[in-house]
Short mmCIF file of C-alpha atoms in Angstrom, two decimals:
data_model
loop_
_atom_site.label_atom_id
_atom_site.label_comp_id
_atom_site.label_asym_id
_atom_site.label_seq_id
_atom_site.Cartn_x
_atom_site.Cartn_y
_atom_site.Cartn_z
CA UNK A 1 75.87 171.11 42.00
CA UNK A 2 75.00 167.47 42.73
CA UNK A 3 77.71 165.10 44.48
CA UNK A 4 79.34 162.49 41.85
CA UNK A 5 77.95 158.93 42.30
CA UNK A 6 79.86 156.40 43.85
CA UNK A 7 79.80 153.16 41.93
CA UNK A 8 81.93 151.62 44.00
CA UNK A 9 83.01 152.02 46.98
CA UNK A 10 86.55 152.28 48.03
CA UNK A 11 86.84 150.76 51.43
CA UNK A 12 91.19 151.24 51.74
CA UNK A 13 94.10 151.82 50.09
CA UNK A 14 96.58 149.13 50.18
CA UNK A 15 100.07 150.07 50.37
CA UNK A 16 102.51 147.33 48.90
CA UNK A 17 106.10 146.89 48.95
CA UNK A 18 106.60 145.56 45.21
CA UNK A 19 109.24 143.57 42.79
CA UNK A 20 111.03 145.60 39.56
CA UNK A 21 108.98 144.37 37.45
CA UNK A 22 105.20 145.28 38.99
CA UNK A 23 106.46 148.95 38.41
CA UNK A 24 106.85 151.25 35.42
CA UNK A 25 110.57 151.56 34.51
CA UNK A 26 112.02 155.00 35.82
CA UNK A 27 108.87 155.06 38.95
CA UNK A 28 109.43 154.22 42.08
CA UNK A 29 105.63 154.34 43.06
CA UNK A 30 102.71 153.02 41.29
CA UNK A 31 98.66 153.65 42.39
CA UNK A 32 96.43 151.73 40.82
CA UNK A 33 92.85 150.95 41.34
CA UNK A 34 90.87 148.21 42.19
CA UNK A 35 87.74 146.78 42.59
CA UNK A 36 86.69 148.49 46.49
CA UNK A 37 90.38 149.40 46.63
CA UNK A 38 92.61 151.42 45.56
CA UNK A 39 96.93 149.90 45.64
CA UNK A 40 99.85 151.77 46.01
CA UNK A 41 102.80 150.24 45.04
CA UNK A 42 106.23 150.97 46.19
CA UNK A 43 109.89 149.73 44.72
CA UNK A 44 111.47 147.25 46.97
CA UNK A 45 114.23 149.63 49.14
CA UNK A 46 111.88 152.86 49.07
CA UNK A 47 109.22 151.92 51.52
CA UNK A 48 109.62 149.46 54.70
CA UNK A 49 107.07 146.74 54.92
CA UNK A 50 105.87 148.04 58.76
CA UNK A 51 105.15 151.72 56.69
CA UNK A 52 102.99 149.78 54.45
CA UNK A 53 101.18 147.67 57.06
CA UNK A 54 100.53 150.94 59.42
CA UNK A 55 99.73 152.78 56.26
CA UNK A 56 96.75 150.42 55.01
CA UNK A 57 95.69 150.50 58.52
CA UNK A 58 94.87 153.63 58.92
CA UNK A 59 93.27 153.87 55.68
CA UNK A 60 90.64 151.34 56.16
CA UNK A 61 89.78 152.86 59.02
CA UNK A 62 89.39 156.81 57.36
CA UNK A 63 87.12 155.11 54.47
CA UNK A 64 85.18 152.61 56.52
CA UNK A 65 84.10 155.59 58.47
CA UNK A 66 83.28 157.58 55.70
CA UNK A 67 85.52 160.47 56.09
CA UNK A 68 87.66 160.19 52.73
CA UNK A 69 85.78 158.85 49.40
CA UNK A 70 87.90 157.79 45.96
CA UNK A 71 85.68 158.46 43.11
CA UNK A 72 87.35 157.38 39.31
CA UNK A 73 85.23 157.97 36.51
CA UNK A 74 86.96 158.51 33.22
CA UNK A 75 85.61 161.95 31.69
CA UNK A 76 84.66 163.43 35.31
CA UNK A 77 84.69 167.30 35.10
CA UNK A 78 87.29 168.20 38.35
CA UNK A 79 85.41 170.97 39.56
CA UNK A 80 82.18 168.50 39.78
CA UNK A 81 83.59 165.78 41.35
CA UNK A 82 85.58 167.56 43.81
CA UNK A 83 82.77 170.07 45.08
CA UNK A 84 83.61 171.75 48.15
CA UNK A 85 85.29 169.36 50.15
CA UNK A 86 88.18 168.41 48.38
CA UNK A 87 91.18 169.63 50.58
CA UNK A 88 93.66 172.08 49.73
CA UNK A 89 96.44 170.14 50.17
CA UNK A 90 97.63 166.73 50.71
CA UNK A 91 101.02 165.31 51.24
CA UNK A 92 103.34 162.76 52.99
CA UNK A 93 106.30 164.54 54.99
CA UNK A 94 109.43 162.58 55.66
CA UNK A 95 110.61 163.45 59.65
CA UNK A 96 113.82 162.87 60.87
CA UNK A 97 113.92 160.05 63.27
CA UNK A 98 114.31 161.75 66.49
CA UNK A 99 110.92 163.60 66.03
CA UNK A 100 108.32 162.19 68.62
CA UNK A 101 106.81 159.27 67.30
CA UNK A 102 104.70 156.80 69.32
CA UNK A 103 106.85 153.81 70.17
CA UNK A 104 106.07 151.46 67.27
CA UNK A 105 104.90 153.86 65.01
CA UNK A 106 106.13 154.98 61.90
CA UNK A 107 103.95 157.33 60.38
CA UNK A 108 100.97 159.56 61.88
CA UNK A 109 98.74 161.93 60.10
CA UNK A 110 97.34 165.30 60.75
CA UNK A 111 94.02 166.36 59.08
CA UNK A 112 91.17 168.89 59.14
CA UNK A 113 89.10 170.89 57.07
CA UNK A 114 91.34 171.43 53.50
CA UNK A 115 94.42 169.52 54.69
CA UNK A 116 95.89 165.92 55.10
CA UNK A 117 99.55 164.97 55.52
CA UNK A 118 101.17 161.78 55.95
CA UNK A 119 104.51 162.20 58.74
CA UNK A 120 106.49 159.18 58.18
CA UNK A 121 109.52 158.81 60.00
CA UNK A 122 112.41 158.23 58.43
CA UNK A 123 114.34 156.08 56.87
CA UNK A 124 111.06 154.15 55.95
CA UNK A 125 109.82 156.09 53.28
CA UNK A 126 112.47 157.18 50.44
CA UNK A 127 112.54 160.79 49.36
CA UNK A 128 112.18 159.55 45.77
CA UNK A 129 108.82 157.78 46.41
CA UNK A 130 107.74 160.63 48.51
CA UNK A 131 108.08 163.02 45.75
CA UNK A 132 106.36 160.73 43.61
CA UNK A 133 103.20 160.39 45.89
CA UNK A 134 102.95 163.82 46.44
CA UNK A 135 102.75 164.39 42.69
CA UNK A 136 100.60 162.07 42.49
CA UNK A 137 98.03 163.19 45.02
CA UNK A 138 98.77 166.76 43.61
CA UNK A 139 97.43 165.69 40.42
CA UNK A 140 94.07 163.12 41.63
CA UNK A 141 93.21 165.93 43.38
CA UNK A 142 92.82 168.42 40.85
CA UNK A 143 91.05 165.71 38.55
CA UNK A 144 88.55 165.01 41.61
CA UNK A 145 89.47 161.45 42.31
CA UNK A 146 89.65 162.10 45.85
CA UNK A 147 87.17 163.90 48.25
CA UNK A 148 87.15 164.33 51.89
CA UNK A 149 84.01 164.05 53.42
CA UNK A 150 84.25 165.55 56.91
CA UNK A 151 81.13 167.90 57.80
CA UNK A 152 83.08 171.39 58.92
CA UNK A 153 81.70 171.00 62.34
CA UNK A 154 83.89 167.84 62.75
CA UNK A 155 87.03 169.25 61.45
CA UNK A 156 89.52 170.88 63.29
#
């Protein structure tokens, strides 16, 4: 089966600490897409602003090298648009603070071949809006929105 088209490219995913009222009452996260970006909004008190900023770094970096690819075309069959390379599972994990982290950072991520997930240390990610993002990555997956692009050679 042929790849999906790309119309246009996502090049990050911002991650935004947000007011009340940029949010859906009763949500603590909101991702919404843009044009060459995709923004995640988080309640003010569930995210820290240094998550956010180390966040959106690392994501410019996976999509300006190609390895991940957001893809949001209304009536998209899943199975189509996710092929073969759509990973198993993704997820952010909230650790406890003692857990290694490198000084200054709050959040790492681990991925290879069928699997992405998002360590952030805590207290700078709220288990509310973790829930919520994994739900929410649960379900773009299965719809095809997002596909990783890493040749199996160059996963681990």
């Amino acid at each position: 089966m042929a790849e999906p088209e790309f119309h246009e490219p996502t090049t990050e995913v911002r991650y935004k600490v947000v007011a009340d009222d940029q949010l859906p009452a009763g949500r603590v996260t909101l991702v919404v897409p843009g044009p060459g970006f995709v923004e995640a909004r988080i309640r003010r008190g569930h995210a820290s602003k240094l998550l956010c900023e180390q966040l959106s770094g690392v994501s410019r970096h996976i999509f300006s090298n190609g390895l991940w690819v957001y893809h949001r075309e209304e009536g998209a069959n899943a199975t189509g648009a996710r092929g073969d390379r759509t990973p198993a599972e993704v997820r952010f994990e909230i650790r406890p603070a003692g857990d290694a982290f490198p000084k200054g950072k709050v959040c790492l991520f681990r991925e290879h071949l069928g699997k992405f997930v998002w360590y952030v240390r805590e207290p700078h990610l709220s288990e509310e809006a973790c829930g919520e993002f994994n739900e929410y990555l649960k379900s773009s997956l299965r719809a095809g929105y997002w596909v990783q692009r890493w040749d199996e050679g160059d996963a681990g």
